[in-house]
PDB file of C-alpha atoms in Angstrom:
ATOM      1  CA  MET Y  15       0.000   0.000   0.000  1.00 48.00           C
ATOM      2  CA  GLU Y  16       1.419   3.327  -0.995  1.00 49.00           C
ATOM      3  CA  THR Y  17       0.329   6.632   0.536  1.00 52.00           C
ATOM      4  CA  ASN Y  18       1.768   9.912  -0.752  1.00 61.00           C
ATOM      5  CA  GLY Y  19       4.744   8.060  -2.149  1.00 62.00           C
ATOM      6  CA  VAL Y  20       5.532   6.446   1.239  1.00 69.00           C
ATOM      7  CA  GLN Y  21       5.457   2.694   1.633  1.00 78.00           C
ATOM      8  CA  LEU Y  22       3.806   1.594   4.915  1.00 74.00           C
ATOM      9  CA  THR Y  23       4.904  -1.532   6.679  1.00 83.00           C
ATOM     10  CA  PRO Y  24       2.228  -3.963   7.846  1.00 81.00           C
ATOM     11  CA  GLU Y  25       2.874  -2.881  11.455  1.00 83.00           C
ATOM     12  CA  GLN Y  26       2.388   0.801  10.561  1.00 77.00           C
ATOM     13  CA  ALA Y  27      -0.845  -0.007   8.716  1.00 74.00           C
ATOM     14  CA  ARG Y  28      -2.165  -1.938  11.727  1.00 79.00           C
ATOM     15  CA  ALA Y  29      -1.210   0.924  14.053  1.00 78.00           C
ATOM     16  CA  ALA Y  30      -2.997   3.418  11.796  1.00 74.00           C
ATOM     17  CA  LEU Y  31      -6.117   1.241  11.788  1.00 73.00           C
ATOM     18  CA  ALA Y  32      -5.959   0.919  15.591  1.00 75.00           C
ATOM     19  CA  ASP Y  33      -5.653   4.705  15.905  1.00 74.00           C
ATOM     20  CA  THR Y  34      -8.630   5.144  13.592  1.00 75.00           C
ATOM     21  CA  GLU Y  35     -10.666   2.699  15.684  1.00 71.00           C
ATOM     22  CA  HIS Y  36      -9.674   4.533  18.873  1.00 64.00           C
ATOM     23  CA  VAL Y  37     -10.793   7.869  17.386  1.00 62.00           C
ATOM     24  CA  ARG Y  38     -14.092   6.318  16.255  1.00 62.00           C
ATOM     25  CA  ALA Y  39     -14.727   4.830  19.705  1.00 57.00           C
ATOM     26  CA  SER Y  40     -13.921   8.158  21.376  1.00 52.00           C
ATOM     27  CA  ALA Y  41     -16.292  10.025  19.074  1.00 49.00           C
ATOM     28  CA  ALA Y  42     -19.051   7.484  19.772  1.00 48.00           C
ATOM     29  CA  ALA Y  43     -18.498   7.824  23.518  1.00 46.00           C
ATOM     30  CA  LEU Y  44     -18.680  11.611  23.322  1.00 45.00           C
ATOM     31  CA  SER Y  45     -21.961  11.460  21.428  1.00 48.00           C
ATOM     32  CA  ALA Y  46     -23.423   8.768  23.692  1.00 49.00           C
ATOM     33  CA  THR Y  47     -25.800  11.143  25.419  1.00 58.00           C
ATOM     34  CA  PRO Y  48     -27.627  14.270  24.366  1.00 60.00           C
ATOM     35  CA  TRP Y  49     -26.912  15.856  27.720  1.00 70.00           C
ATOM     36  CA  PRO Y  50     -23.627  17.601  28.120  1.00 76.00           C
ATOM     37  CA  THR Y  51     -22.091  16.700  31.469  1.00 80.00           C
ATOM     38  CA  TRP Y  52     -22.834  20.155  32.840  1.00 85.00           C
ATOM     39  CA  PHE Y  53     -26.533  19.701  32.065  1.00 84.00           C
ATOM     40  CA  PHE Y  54     -26.674  16.218  33.576  1.00 86.00           C
ATOM     41  CA  VAL Y  55     -25.212  17.656  36.797  1.00 90.00           C
ATOM     42  CA  THR Y  56     -27.649  20.604  36.627  1.00 91.00           C
ATOM     43  CA  LEU Y  57     -30.614  18.258  36.155  1.00 90.00           C
ATOM     44  CA  THR Y  58     -29.552  16.062  39.060  1.00 94.00           C
ATOM     45  CA  LEU Y  59     -29.079  19.055  41.365  1.00 94.00           C
ATOM     46  CA  TYR Y  60     -32.447  20.478  40.282  1.00 94.00           C
ATOM     47  CA  ILE Y  61     -34.213  17.194  41.048  1.00 94.00           C
ATOM     48  CA  ALA Y  62     -32.419  16.969  44.396  1.00 95.00           C
ATOM     49  CA  ALA Y  63     -33.445  20.537  45.311  1.00 95.00           C
ATOM     50  CA  LEU Y  64     -37.123  20.131  44.425  1.00 95.00           C
ATOM     51  CA  PRO Y  65     -38.248  18.215  47.545  1.00 96.00           C
ATOM     52  CA  ILE Y  66     -36.560  20.717  49.855  1.00 95.00           C
ATOM     53  CA  THR Y  67     -38.158  23.617  47.980  1.00 96.00           C
ATOM     54  CA  TYR Y  68     -41.576  21.956  47.894  1.00 95.00           C
ATOM     55  CA  GLY Y  69     -41.206  21.230  51.610  1.00 95.00           C
ATOM     56  CA  GLY Y  70     -40.500  24.894  52.317  1.00 95.00           C
ATOM     57  CA  ILE Y  71     -43.554  25.916  50.313  1.00 94.00           C
ATOM     58  CA  ALA Y  72     -45.809  23.277  51.901  1.00 93.00           C
ATOM     59  CA  ALA Y  73     -44.664  23.803  55.500  1.00 92.00           C
ATOM     60  CA  GLU Y  74     -47.391  24.990  57.878  1.00 86.00           C
ATOM     61  CA  SER Y  75     -45.188  27.766  59.200  1.00 87.00           C
ATOM     62  CA  ASP Y  76     -41.996  29.352  57.929  1.00 88.00           C
ATOM     63  CA  TRP Y  77     -39.333  26.668  57.698  1.00 90.00           C
ATOM     64  CA  LEU Y  78     -35.776  27.888  57.162  1.00 90.00           C
ATOM     65  CA  LEU Y  79     -37.095  30.665  54.880  1.00 93.00           C
ATOM     66  CA  PRO Y  80     -40.408  32.505  54.632  1.00 95.00           C
ATOM     67  CA  ARG Y  81     -42.889  30.918  52.199  1.00 93.00           C
ATOM     68  CA  PRO Y  82     -42.584  33.761  49.630  1.00 95.00           C
ATOM     69  CA  ALA Y  83     -38.816  33.181  49.553  1.00 96.00           C
ATOM     70  CA  TRP Y  84     -39.385  29.476  48.849  1.00 95.00           C
ATOM     71  CA  ILE Y  85     -41.741  30.392  46.021  1.00 96.00           C
ATOM     72  CA  ALA Y  86     -39.141  32.792  44.603  1.00 97.00           C
ATOM     73  CA  VAL Y  87     -36.485  30.067  44.832  1.00 96.00           C
ATOM     74  CA  MET Y  88     -38.807  27.645  43.016  1.00 95.00           C
ATOM     75  CA  LEU Y  89     -39.594  30.112  40.245  1.00 97.00           C
ATOM     76  CA  ALA Y  90     -35.952  31.133  39.809  1.00 96.00           C
ATOM     77  CA  THR Y  91     -34.580  27.587  39.727  1.00 95.00           C
ATOM     78  CA  THR Y  92     -37.302  26.466  37.331  1.00 95.00           C
ATOM     79  CA  ALA Y  93     -36.577  29.398  34.994  1.00 96.00           C
ATOM     80  CA  VAL Y  94     -32.833  28.687  35.051  1.00 94.00           C
ATOM     81  CA  TYR Y  95     -33.450  24.978  34.502  1.00 92.00           C
ATOM     82  CA  GLY Y  96     -35.770  25.708  31.552  1.00 93.00           C
ATOM     83  CA  ALA Y  97     -33.183  27.990  29.954  1.00 94.00           C
ATOM     84  CA  LEU Y  98     -30.418  25.424  30.418  1.00 91.00           C
ATOM     85  CA  LEU Y  99     -32.645  22.695  28.959  1.00 88.00           C
ATOM     86  CA  ALA Y 100     -33.116  24.856  25.854  1.00 90.00           C
ATOM     87  CA  VAL Y 101     -29.337  25.348  25.575  1.00 89.00           C
ATOM     88  CA  ALA Y 102     -28.693  21.601  25.974  1.00 85.00           C
ATOM     89  CA  ALA Y 103     -31.356  20.717  23.388  1.00 84.00           C
ATOM     90  CA  ARG Y 104     -29.933  23.246  20.922  1.00 87.00           C
ATOM     91  CA  SER Y 105     -26.430  21.849  21.509  1.00 84.00           C
ATOM     92  CA  TRP Y 106     -27.709  18.350  20.742  1.00 78.00           C
ATOM     93  CA  ARG Y 107     -29.502  19.540  17.590  1.00 81.00           C
ATOM     94  CA  ASP Y 108     -26.420  21.446  16.388  1.00 84.00           C
ATOM     95  CA  ARG Y 109     -24.167  18.461  17.046  1.00 78.00           C
ATOM     96  CA  THR Y 110     -26.366  15.769  15.527  1.00 72.00           C
ATOM     97  CA  GLY Y 111     -28.823  17.576  13.264  1.00 75.00           C
ATOM     98  CA  VAL Y 112     -31.694  15.821  15.050  1.00 70.00           C
ATOM     99  CA  ALA Y 113     -34.091  17.398  17.536  1.00 71.00           C
ATOM    100  CA  LEU Y 114     -34.039  15.981  21.053  1.00 68.00           C
ATOM    101  CA  ARG Y 115     -37.027  13.660  21.419  1.00 67.00           C
ATOM    102  CA  PHE Y 116     -38.150  11.803  24.496  1.00 67.00           C
ATOM    103  CA  ASP Y 117     -40.839   9.757  22.747  1.00 67.00           C
ATOM    104  CA  VAL Y 118     -38.221   7.373  21.341  1.00 64.00           C
ATOM    105  CA  LEU Y 119     -37.221   6.194  24.817  1.00 69.00           C
ATOM    106  CA  PRO Y 120     -38.671   2.887  26.041  1.00 73.00           C
ATOM    107  CA  LYS Y 121     -42.095   3.363  27.624  1.00 80.00           C
ATOM    108  CA  ARG Y 122     -41.321   0.725  30.264  1.00 80.00           C
ATOM    109  CA  VAL Y 123     -38.754   3.141  31.690  1.00 76.00           C
ATOM    110  CA  THR Y 124     -40.223   6.569  31.002  1.00 80.00           C
ATOM    111  CA  VAL Y 125     -43.807   5.925  32.170  1.00 85.00           C
ATOM    112  CA  PRO Y 126     -42.805   4.830  35.694  1.00 85.00           C
ATOM    113  CA  LEU Y 127     -40.330   7.712  35.785  1.00 85.00           C
ATOM    114  CA  MET Y 128     -42.937  10.264  34.703  1.00 86.00           C
ATOM    115  CA  VAL Y 129     -45.411   8.975  37.295  1.00 90.00           C
ATOM    116  CA  GLY Y 130     -43.092   7.960  40.119  1.00 91.00           C
ATOM    117  CA  LEU Y 131     -40.668  10.868  40.272  1.00 89.00           C
ATOM    118  CA  PRO Y 132     -43.281  13.646  40.617  1.00 90.00           C
ATOM    119  CA  THR Y 133     -45.141  11.529  43.163  1.00 93.00           C
ATOM    120  CA  LEU Y 134     -41.947  11.101  45.156  1.00 93.00           C
ATOM    121  CA  LEU Y 135     -40.945  14.762  44.970  1.00 89.00           C
ATOM    122  CA  VAL Y 136     -44.351  16.227  45.799  1.00 91.00           C
ATOM    123  CA  GLY Y 137     -45.395  13.417  48.151  1.00 95.00           C
ATOM    124  CA  SER Y 138     -42.368  14.007  50.344  1.00 96.00           C
ATOM    125  CA  ALA Y 139     -43.452  17.625  50.843  1.00 94.00           C
ATOM    126  CA  PHE Y 140     -46.873  16.486  52.017  1.00 94.00           C
ATOM    127  CA  ALA Y 141     -45.321  13.878  54.303  1.00 96.00           C
ATOM    128  CA  PHE Y 142     -43.095  16.635  55.715  1.00 96.00           C
ATOM    129  CA  ARG Y 143     -46.097  18.881  56.280  1.00 94.00           C
ATOM    130  CA  VAL Y 144     -47.980  16.136  58.129  1.00 94.00           C
ATOM    131  CA  THR Y 145     -45.076  14.848  60.234  1.00 94.00           C
ATOM    132  CA  GLY Y 146     -42.816  17.890  60.459  1.00 93.00           C
ATOM    133  CA  ARG Y 147     -39.815  15.629  59.845  1.00 95.00           C
ATOM    134  CA  PRO Y 148     -37.352  16.861  57.208  1.00 95.00           C
ATOM    135  CA  ALA Y 149     -36.057  13.303  56.784  1.00 96.00           C
ATOM    136  CA  TRP Y 150     -38.815  12.838  54.187  1.00 96.00           C
ATOM    137  CA  LEU Y 151     -37.383  15.683  52.131  1.00 96.00           C
ATOM    138  CA  ILE Y 152     -33.801  14.486  52.457  1.00 96.00           C
ATOM    139  CA  ALA Y 153     -34.763  10.929  51.480  1.00 96.00           C
ATOM    140  CA  ALA Y 154     -36.723  12.185  48.473  1.00 96.00           C
ATOM    141  CA  SER Y 155     -33.774  14.369  47.414  1.00 96.00           C
ATOM    142  CA  LEU Y 156     -31.360  11.451  47.592  1.00 96.00           C
ATOM    143  CA  ILE Y 157     -33.736   9.072  45.795  1.00 95.00           C
ATOM    144  CA  GLY Y 158     -34.474  11.689  43.131  1.00 94.00           C
ATOM    145  CA  ALA Y 159     -30.763  12.261  42.514  1.00 95.00           C
ATOM    146  CA  ALA Y 160     -30.175   8.493  42.303  1.00 94.00           C
ATOM    147  CA  VAL Y 161     -33.045   8.137  39.823  1.00 92.00           C
ATOM    148  CA  SER Y 162     -31.574  10.963  37.727  1.00 90.00           C
ATOM    149  CA  VAL Y 163     -28.177   9.278  37.634  1.00 91.00           C
ATOM    150  CA  GLY Y 164     -29.711   5.880  36.896  1.00 88.00           C
ATOM    151  CA  PHE Y 165     -31.880   7.238  34.086  1.00 84.00           C
ATOM    152  CA  HIS Y 166     -28.896   9.048  32.607  1.00 84.00           C
ATOM    153  CA  LEU Y 167     -26.777   5.865  32.649  1.00 84.00           C
ATOM    154  CA  ALA Y 168     -29.622   3.829  31.129  1.00 79.00           C
ATOM    155  CA  PHE Y 169     -30.095   6.430  28.406  1.00 76.00           C
ATOM    156  CA  VAL Y 170     -26.362   6.440  27.651  1.00 76.00           C
ATOM    157  CA  ARG Y 171     -26.392   2.641  27.350  1.00 77.00           C
ATOM    158  CA  LEU Y 172     -29.468   2.723  25.114  1.00 72.00           C
ATOM    159  CA  HIS Y 173     -27.957   5.436  22.928  1.00 69.00           C
ATOM    160  CA  ARG Y 174     -24.645   3.590  22.584  1.00 69.00           C
ATOM    161  CA  LYS Y 175     -26.473   0.486  21.397  1.00 67.00           C
ATOM    162  CA  SER Y 176     -28.120   2.513  18.639  1.00 61.00           C
ATOM    163  CA  VAL Y 177     -24.882   4.193  17.477  1.00 57.00           C
TER     164      VAL Y 177
END
């Protein structure tokens, strides 16, 4: 095999092929998820903060902050999260040429997530209001963060299989 007038040895050809395979695998790994790492971390922190914020809003009396402050925190974090979601979706579309779609994910995973996660996050606030124990909020925050990480890893695995 001759390239630009240079004769490659079989070892050099194999090394070039191995390098090409390494570059291809790296590119596939980088495109394995639509979420940039910064957005995955943002999403996980947002989910972890929701039970605490809901608990502050649902508390019978002021808990840590006055209720209007909790509402302001909720509105501000939701607005920031929405803006960052738009940036992440645009980044995905620019990188792949395909709009970010959630309807292609397996229903056996997304339906329980869409029902269970809101129930967990909001239910913990009601349990906190009834019992006055913040352990409900902390447990819901930790479970929500774990679900976010687990869903992200499952989505990465699913996406890698399709690439």
